[in-house]
Amino acid sequence: MNLFLKKTVYFACIFLCSFLTQAQEKLSFNKGWKFYEGDVPFPVIKGHGQSYMNAKAGSASGAAAPGYDDHNWRTLNLPHDWAIENPCDSTENVSQGYRKRGFGWYRRKFKLDPSDRGKHLELQFEGIATYATIWINGSVVHRNWCGYTSSYIDITPFAKYGDEVNTIAVRVDANSMEGWWYEGAGIYRDTWLIKRSPVHIITDGVYANPVKLASGRWEIPAEISLQNTGSKPVIAQVEVGLYTTAGKLLEKKEQSITINTLDTNSVTLKIQTSNPALWTLESPTLYQVKTIVKLNGGIIDSLSTKCGFRTLKFDADSGFFLNGKHVKLKGVCNHLDHAGLGVAVPDAIQEFRLRKLKEMGVNAYRCSHNPPSASFLDLCDRMGIMVMDENRNFNSSPEYVRQLQWLIRRDRNHPSIILWSVFNEEPMQGTEIGYQMVRRMSHEVKKLDATRPVTAAMNGGLFDPVNVSQAVDIVGFNYQIWAYDRFHKENPTIPLTSSEDVSAFMTRGEYTTNNSKHVFDSYDTHAADWGATHRNGWKAIAERPYLAGGFVWTGFDYHGEPTPHAWPTVSSFFGIMDLCGFPKTAYYIHQAQWLEGKAVMHLIPDWNWPADSIGKNIKVMAISNAETVKLFLNGKLIGEQKADKYEMNTWRVPYQPGKLMAIGYVRGKEISRYTVETTGAPVRLALNPDRASVKGNGIDALPITVEALDSKGRAVPYANFKVNFTLSGPGRIVSVGNGDPNSHEPEKGNVRSLFNGLAQVIIQTDETSTDQTITLIASAEGMKPAQLVIPVKQAPALSYVPVISSNQLLDKWLMSEMSISKPDPKKEIAENDMNSWQPSTTGKLQKMTGKYVMYRSNIKLSKQQVERGSEILFKQLTGKAEIWANGEKIGEKTNAEPSDFKVGLPKDKTYSQITVLFQSGVNEKTGFGGVVEFR
Ligand code: GAL
């Protein structure tokens, strides 16, 4: 390269870097937390001095105090759900899956580079179950009373830099319940530290949702909200550009905006475009809106937001239209949890679950009954699944309106979201109070997003003179099939949807109901009294054009709510799939009813019946979307039936081992076939990964199906034995599940029984810097083991807030008056004297007005420190100094120059007070030039 070129590249780089380094930095805070399960009671405060200090900022006590000794606590990474680690216990709450929740504490220390000084620092917890209190450096900074809303905390005023250590403490009260389902316990969603310029785009501060104009063109009225925590008002330039997925700029707008100091302001820039590729279910195209904030010509913040172009319409007579095209909502309701993971579900597993649903024909998802994680909605955007986003707490008072506003602000850019639901089944839904609340809540939603309708999932009150259906845009029916027509007739102008239906019971792989064993057959014959079978539930919706569609309760089983049973059952029966995502019969029923343009055929039961069943009539069901179905046993035609698209087809077949086969026809032509076959005894194990490789980024996860095969390689559906797993390579086993609602086997560990032929192991990768492999071996008594080698591809890891191992710090000192004569280092401070010594800290020097000054700090030694002795390190101690501990002189620094100085605390003695007596000349500077550590 010639010199000129080199220079140009060099300057271009400096120019770019100086801009880019100013943009916001998002660091994962998931690594290296200390955790204690249980509550840590706060010390009882009796003395006046303690009472006085307890009331002061920065002086939290107990485990909330920065200096609390947590070295014995467990170290773990987030997301974390401690409830799923606990055993099933009949004395615990049935709805929460009989798992102890209780209390837990998390602590995390971190340092900030001196170059971070002056930046705006925000700590984000995406979700903590359930009530959380959060401290930074001994000051309480946030209380979050909802397990499903995020906490965004400006920690800038509390932050310390350089050698000084910051401490976050989080107390989680998971005894508090917001649901009647398994809610998990702990910091179960991602946690972040965002470093921004003092003038910045606030969190969720870009609203960029395209709308179609009457002219046929599209407009994004991009609303950008900015904050200025700097010390001067500024005039910033805001630039918004619309880009295609491929990065092509379509349109750009720019405007300046004044933001006063410690204030916020927003600006709306309207971008227009024509003929964008639409966001559709088949091809969910996403565009990017890039926001750039400039100050004095330099970029100080930037953010990329995804959006999609699509229109929605709910019609009172003809249902729902996406992009002008009629679409029936084929939806499912779901809770958050998965086998073995509880509610701490990695994105890769969310993706797996959504993919399973989509393969079943699902086009809509109801987040019942709470907001999901932000990354979950990104997946729905990307995969083309429509979402009903639901608020958790039904209340129109300020704190709960704040929760609702958070939901709308966070989620309103997602093209996948088509409905805001303000509540589920509230007893006040048919009252004046309920109506007044929904009126207000709906208004709050509209203020933030008027482009999507508001709904509420009502299970009653629909015909009361004043009820919430009068305050929403779309009425959602939970169950109440009987009410569909009546309500429509009495309210012909209100668009309707089923918001929840079915609630049928099924146990995967079981074909005989056994009430005493809490087992349901898989013929779709059992439903809750308020619900319907899968077949009847859908028929009622499909036959009513005015209904936009429905949402089956539920897509997947979930921990807790084992209705209609209770202990020893610990998870639900409602799922179309079990806890692991293994399909039950309902899965194929919905496939047959919902998949368009794809031939479906499935046959139940499996064809392994005991010898005494030979000749007995077995109920056979062929599930298909054919016109006619023929059934054959061992090649012999059993019968032919016209297919019933709602009911499916059933026969009574005298059992003979062998092959049972169904063939589906349309206009006489075969379109589908399915065979079930009698297998031999299991002889070996098989491991089937959901994907061929994983990313070595420390977060990717992979579900692996475990099966037992006979000598001909056929899966044996009755295998129920224990399987052991061993893993080697850069990863770990994070869950073992089998979908049996009656199983109490641990869901963590490396052992799990097959349930009706299947189990699931989920592995998660470590961070790798090269391509590697993980080897998983499954073994069981009498079986040939299975070995699976999974390629781990090197992939960029997230940037993390570095984990530090720090010594404890003595950073809270009291400083005496300065004096000319030497004071007594043993001098006591009266309990009620709050004023003759003043609070001080480390890292700064004092100009002396006398010759002597004393500093005093309390110290708390652990049992270990007393037993083995401890040490205090004063960094950059400046001035001559005597060090005293509980009235004993333990060290002396005889020179005045700043230097690191160490003193030992002899073992077997409990010290509680350290005094440092400085000596210097008047006008000289003395004090703690750096931190004071003890270990
Ligand atoms: C509904 C409720 C759901 C679930 C379901 C079980 O009433 O909204 O959360 O409890 O019943 O059938």
mmCIF file of N, CA, C and O in Angstrom, residues 428-478:
data_model
loop_
_atom_site.group_PDB
_atom_site.id
_atom_site.type_symbol
_atom_site.label_atom_id
_atom_site.label_comp_id
_atom_site.label_asym_id
_atom_site.label_seq_id
_atom_site.Cartn_x
_atom_site.Cartn_y
_atom_site.Cartn_z
ATOM 1 N N MET A 428 -64.635 -9.003 37.547
ATOM 2 C CA MET A 428 -65.358 -7.729 37.438
ATOM 3 C C MET A 428 -65.718 -7.368 36.000
ATOM 4 O O MET A 428 -66.139 -6.252 35.715
ATOM 5 N N GLN A 429 -65.535 -8.340 35.081
ATOM 6 C CA GLN A 429 -65.765 -8.050 33.662
ATOM 7 C C GLN A 429 -67.212 -7.635 33.334
ATOM 8 O O GLN A 429 -67.442 -6.938 32.345
ATOM 9 N N GLY A 430 -68.164 -8.059 34.178
ATOM 10 C CA GLY A 430 -69.558 -7.702 33.889
ATOM 11 C C GLY A 430 -70.075 -6.618 34.815
ATOM 12 O O GLY A 430 -71.274 -6.546 35.078
ATOM 13 N N THR A 431 -69.157 -5.778 35.314
ATOM 14 C CA THR A 431 -69.581 -4.747 36.273
ATOM 15 C C THR A 431 -69.160 -3.366 35.798
ATOM 16 O O THR A 431 -68.301 -3.216 34.929
ATOM 17 N N GLU A 432 -69.753 -2.387 36.440
ATOM 18 C CA GLU A 432 -69.403 -0.984 36.184
ATOM 19 C C GLU A 432 -67.915 -0.746 36.483
ATOM 20 O O GLU A 432 -67.216 -0.055 35.739
ATOM 21 N N ILE A 433 -67.443 -1.379 37.580
ATOM 22 C CA ILE A 433 -66.027 -1.187 37.956
ATOM 23 C C ILE A 433 -65.122 -1.722 36.851
ATOM 24 O O ILE A 433 -64.183 -1.064 36.418
ATOM 25 N N GLY A 434 -65.429 -2.917 36.393
ATOM 26 C CA GLY A 434 -64.626 -3.518 35.325
ATOM 27 C C GLY A 434 -64.648 -2.640 34.080
ATOM 28 O O GLY A 434 -63.608 -2.382 33.458
ATOM 29 N N TYR A 435 -65.819 -2.174 33.744
ATOM 30 C CA TYR A 435 -65.975 -1.325 32.560
ATOM 31 C C TYR A 435 -65.126 -0.067 32.692
ATOM 32 O O TYR A 435 -64.405 0.329 31.772
ATOM 33 N N GLN A 436 -65.197 0.567 33.870
ATOM 34 C CA GLN A 436 -64.433 1.805 34.085
ATOM 35 C C GLN A 436 -62.929 1.546 33.989
ATOM 36 O O GLN A 436 -62.179 2.356 33.464
ATOM 37 N N MET A 437 -62.511 0.399 34.504
ATOM 38 C CA MET A 437 -61.076 0.097 34.443
ATOM 39 C C MET A 437 -60.644 -0.114 32.997
ATOM 40 O O MET A 437 -59.630 0.425 32.544
ATOM 41 N N VAL A 438 -61.399 -0.912 32.258
ATOM 42 C CA VAL A 438 -60.988 -1.218 30.880
ATOM 43 C C VAL A 438 -61.027 0.035 30.013
ATOM 44 O O VAL A 438 -60.170 0.235 29.151
ATOM 45 N N ARG A 439 -62.010 0.887 30.279
ATOM 46 C CA ARG A 439 -62.087 2.152 29.525
ATOM 47 C C ARG A 439 -60.766 2.917 29.667
ATOM 48 O O ARG A 439 -60.192 3.399 28.704
ATOM 49 N N ARG A 440 -60.288 2.976 30.888
ATOM 50 C CA ARG A 440 -59.033 3.709 31.144
ATOM 51 C C ARG A 440 -57.822 2.978 30.556
ATOM 52 O O ARG A 440 -56.941 3.587 29.950
ATOM 53 N N MET A 441 -57.798 1.676 30.758
ATOM 54 C CA MET A 441 -56.635 0.916 30.271
ATOM 55 C C MET A 441 -56.567 0.966 28.741
ATOM 56 O O MET A 441 -55.504 1.148 28.146
ATOM 57 N N SER A 442 -57.724 0.819 28.137
ATOM 58 C CA SER A 442 -57.788 0.848 26.683
ATOM 59 C C SER A 442 -57.321 2.217 26.167
ATOM 60 O O SER A 442 -56.565 2.317 25.186
ATOM 61 N N HIS A 443 -57.716 3.249 26.874
ATOM 62 C CA HIS A 443 -57.306 4.611 26.487
ATOM 63 C C HIS A 443 -55.779 4.754 26.572
ATOM 64 O O HIS A 443 -55.154 5.348 25.688
ATOM 65 N N GLU A 444 -55.201 4.195 27.618
ATOM 66 C CA GLU A 444 -53.738 4.263 27.770
ATOM 67 C C GLU A 444 -53.049 3.544 26.608
ATOM 68 O O GLU A 444 -52.037 4.006 26.089
ATOM 69 N N VAL A 445 -53.612 2.411 26.221
ATOM 70 C CA VAL A 445 -53.035 1.668 25.092
ATOM 71 C C VAL A 445 -53.096 2.531 23.834
ATOM 72 O O VAL A 445 -52.103 2.707 23.120
ATOM 73 N N LYS A 446 -54.256 3.099 23.600
ATOM 74 C CA LYS A 446 -54.456 3.887 22.355
ATOM 75 C C LYS A 446 -53.515 5.082 22.289
ATOM 76 O O LYS A 446 -53.101 5.491 21.202
ATOM 77 N N LYS A 447 -53.237 5.653 23.460
ATOM 78 C CA LYS A 447 -52.343 6.808 23.448
ATOM 79 C C LYS A 447 -50.961 6.412 22.912
ATOM 80 O O LYS A 447 -50.260 7.203 22.320
ATOM 81 N N LEU A 448 -50.589 5.164 23.168
ATOM 82 C CA LEU A 448 -49.257 4.718 22.751
ATOM 83 C C LEU A 448 -49.271 3.969 21.428
ATOM 84 O O LEU A 448 -48.265 3.896 20.727
ATOM 85 N N ASP A 449 -50.382 3.358 21.096
ATOM 86 C CA ASP A 449 -50.472 2.643 19.817
ATOM 87 C C ASP A 449 -51.934 2.514 19.407
ATOM 88 O O ASP A 449 -52.673 1.705 19.981
ATOM 89 N N ALA A 450 -52.297 3.304 18.427
ATOM 90 C CA ALA A 450 -53.702 3.276 17.993
ATOM 91 C C ALA A 450 -53.870 2.346 16.802
ATOM 92 O O ALA A 450 -54.944 2.247 16.226
ATOM 93 N N THR A 451 -52.817 1.632 16.416
ATOM 94 C CA THR A 451 -52.897 0.847 15.184
ATOM 95 C C THR A 451 -53.384 -0.583 15.391
ATOM 96 O O THR A 451 -53.625 -1.287 14.428
ATOM 97 N N ARG A 452 -53.455 -1.011 16.644
ATOM 98 C CA ARG A 452 -53.933 -2.379 16.885
ATOM 99 C C ARG A 452 -55.123 -2.329 17.823
ATOM 100 O O ARG A 452 -55.144 -1.519 18.759
ATOM 101 N N PRO A 453 -56.090 -3.223 17.616
ATOM 102 C CA PRO A 453 -57.255 -3.205 18.493
ATOM 103 C C PRO A 453 -56.953 -3.738 19.891
ATOM 104 O O PRO A 453 -56.028 -4.521 20.081
ATOM 105 N N VAL A 454 -57.773 -3.285 20.818
ATOM 106 C CA VAL A 454 -57.678 -3.762 22.205
ATOM 107 C C VAL A 454 -58.756 -4.818 22.407
ATOM 108 O O VAL A 454 -59.890 -4.673 21.962
ATOM 109 N N THR A 455 -58.373 -5.883 23.065
ATOM 110 C CA THR A 455 -59.346 -6.920 23.377
ATOM 111 C C THR A 455 -59.232 -7.296 24.846
ATOM 112 O O THR A 455 -58.347 -6.807 25.562
ATOM 113 N N ALA A 456 -60.151 -8.132 25.288
ATOM 114 C CA ALA A 456 -60.093 -8.679 26.639
ATOM 115 C C ALA A 456 -60.656 -10.079 26.551
ATOM 116 O O ALA A 456 -61.612 -10.324 25.809
ATOM 117 N N ALA A 457 -60.048 -11.009 27.279
ATOM 118 C CA ALA A 457 -60.472 -12.410 27.223
ATOM 119 C C ALA A 457 -61.529 -12.644 28.292
ATOM 120 O O ALA A 457 -61.214 -12.795 29.464
ATOM 121 N N MET A 458 -62.788 -12.639 27.865
ATOM 122 C CA MET A 458 -63.910 -12.663 28.820
ATOM 123 C C MET A 458 -64.472 -14.074 28.965
ATOM 124 O O MET A 458 -64.723 -14.746 27.975
ATOM 125 N N ASN A 459 -64.698 -14.466 30.203
ATOM 126 C CA ASN A 459 -65.370 -15.752 30.409
ATOM 127 C C ASN A 459 -66.719 -15.554 31.088
ATOM 128 O O ASN A 459 -67.246 -16.455 31.730
ATOM 129 N N GLY A 460 -67.278 -14.368 30.958
ATOM 130 C CA GLY A 460 -68.589 -14.094 31.538
ATOM 131 C C GLY A 460 -68.868 -12.608 31.442
ATOM 132 O O GLY A 460 -68.056 -11.845 30.915
ATOM 133 N N GLY A 461 -70.031 -12.254 31.947
ATOM 134 C CA GLY A 461 -70.408 -10.834 32.001
ATOM 135 C C GLY A 461 -70.796 -10.244 30.664
ATOM 136 O O GLY A 461 -71.127 -9.059 30.561
ATOM 137 N N LEU A 462 -70.780 -11.087 29.615
ATOM 138 C CA LEU A 462 -71.002 -10.581 28.259
ATOM 139 C C LEU A 462 -72.378 -9.950 28.064
ATOM 140 O O LEU A 462 -72.548 -9.084 27.208
ATOM 141 N N PHE A 463 -73.328 -10.421 28.843
ATOM 142 C CA PHE A 463 -74.700 -9.926 28.626
ATOM 143 C C PHE A 463 -75.172 -9.035 29.769
ATOM 144 O O PHE A 463 -76.342 -8.703 29.866
ATOM 145 N N ASP A 464 -74.255 -8.690 30.649
ATOM 146 C CA ASP A 464 -74.631 -7.771 31.724
ATOM 147 C C ASP A 464 -74.818 -6.373 31.128
ATOM 148 O O ASP A 464 -74.129 -6.008 30.164
ATOM 149 N N PRO A 465 -75.731 -5.601 31.738
ATOM 150 C CA PRO A 465 -76.050 -4.291 31.143
ATOM 151 C C PRO A 465 -74.819 -3.413 30.948
ATOM 152 O O PRO A 465 -74.660 -2.773 29.920
ATOM 153 N N VAL A 466 -73.931 -3.399 31.941
ATOM 154 C CA VAL A 466 -72.658 -2.688 31.736
ATOM 155 C C VAL A 466 -71.566 -3.738 31.857
ATOM 156 O O VAL A 466 -71.483 -4.435 32.869
ATOM 157 N N ASN A 467 -70.764 -3.875 30.839
ATOM 158 C CA ASN A 467 -69.689 -4.875 30.905
ATOM 159 C C ASN A 467 -68.549 -4.414 30.007
ATOM 160 O O ASN A 467 -68.694 -3.503 29.201
ATOM 161 N N VAL A 468 -67.396 -5.078 30.135
ATOM 162 C CA VAL A 468 -66.207 -4.555 29.460
ATOM 163 C C VAL A 468 -66.252 -4.704 27.941
ATOM 164 O O VAL A 468 -65.487 -4.043 27.239
ATOM 165 N N SER A 469 -67.139 -5.542 27.427
ATOM 166 C CA SER A 469 -67.199 -5.659 25.964
ATOM 167 C C SER A 469 -67.539 -4.307 25.346
ATOM 168 O O SER A 469 -67.265 -4.064 24.173
ATOM 169 N N GLN A 470 -68.095 -3.419 26.180
ATOM 170 C CA GLN A 470 -68.443 -2.078 25.675
ATOM 171 C C GLN A 470 -67.230 -1.135 25.662
ATOM 172 O O GLN A 470 -67.331 -0.011 25.192
ATOM 173 N N ALA A 471 -66.115 -1.608 26.208
ATOM 174 C CA ALA A 471 -64.939 -0.718 26.278
ATOM 175 C C ALA A 471 -63.761 -1.242 25.465
ATOM 176 O O ALA A 471 -62.679 -0.697 25.534
ATOM 177 N N VAL A 472 -63.959 -2.340 24.714
ATOM 178 C CA VAL A 472 -62.853 -2.872 23.900
ATOM 179 C C VAL A 472 -63.226 -2.823 22.418
ATOM 180 O O VAL A 472 -64.380 -2.605 22.076
ATOM 181 N N ASP A 473 -62.256 -3.053 21.559
ATOM 182 C CA ASP A 473 -62.530 -3.047 20.117
ATOM 183 C C ASP A 473 -62.996 -4.415 19.640
ATOM 184 O O ASP A 473 -63.830 -4.526 18.760
ATOM 185 N N ILE A 474 -62.358 -5.449 20.186
ATOM 186 C CA ILE A 474 -62.682 -6.821 19.769
ATOM 187 C C ILE A 474 -63.053 -7.579 21.039
ATOM 188 O O ILE A 474 -62.298 -7.535 22.021
ATOM 189 N N VAL A 475 -64.151 -8.288 21.004
ATOM 190 C CA VAL A 475 -64.507 -9.076 22.187
ATOM 191 C C VAL A 475 -63.903 -10.470 22.063
ATOM 192 O O VAL A 475 -64.030 -11.125 21.026
ATOM 193 N N GLY A 476 -63.212 -10.867 23.140
ATOM 194 C CA GLY A 476 -62.625 -12.203 23.170
ATOM 195 C C GLY A 476 -63.463 -13.119 24.048
ATOM 196 O O GLY A 476 -63.762 -12.782 25.192
ATOM 197 N N PHE A 477 -63.826 -14.268 23.508
ATOM 198 C CA PHE A 477 -64.578 -15.258 24.294
ATOM 199 C C PHE A 477 -63.613 -16.302 24.836
ATOM 200 O O PHE A 477 -62.886 -16.920 24.055
ATOM 201 N N ASN A 478 -63.627 -16.492 26.130
ATOM 202 C CA ASN A 478 -62.966 -17.683 26.656
ATOM 203 C C ASN A 478 -64.064 -18.737 26.824
ATOM 204 O O ASN A 478 -65.008 -18.541 27.615
#
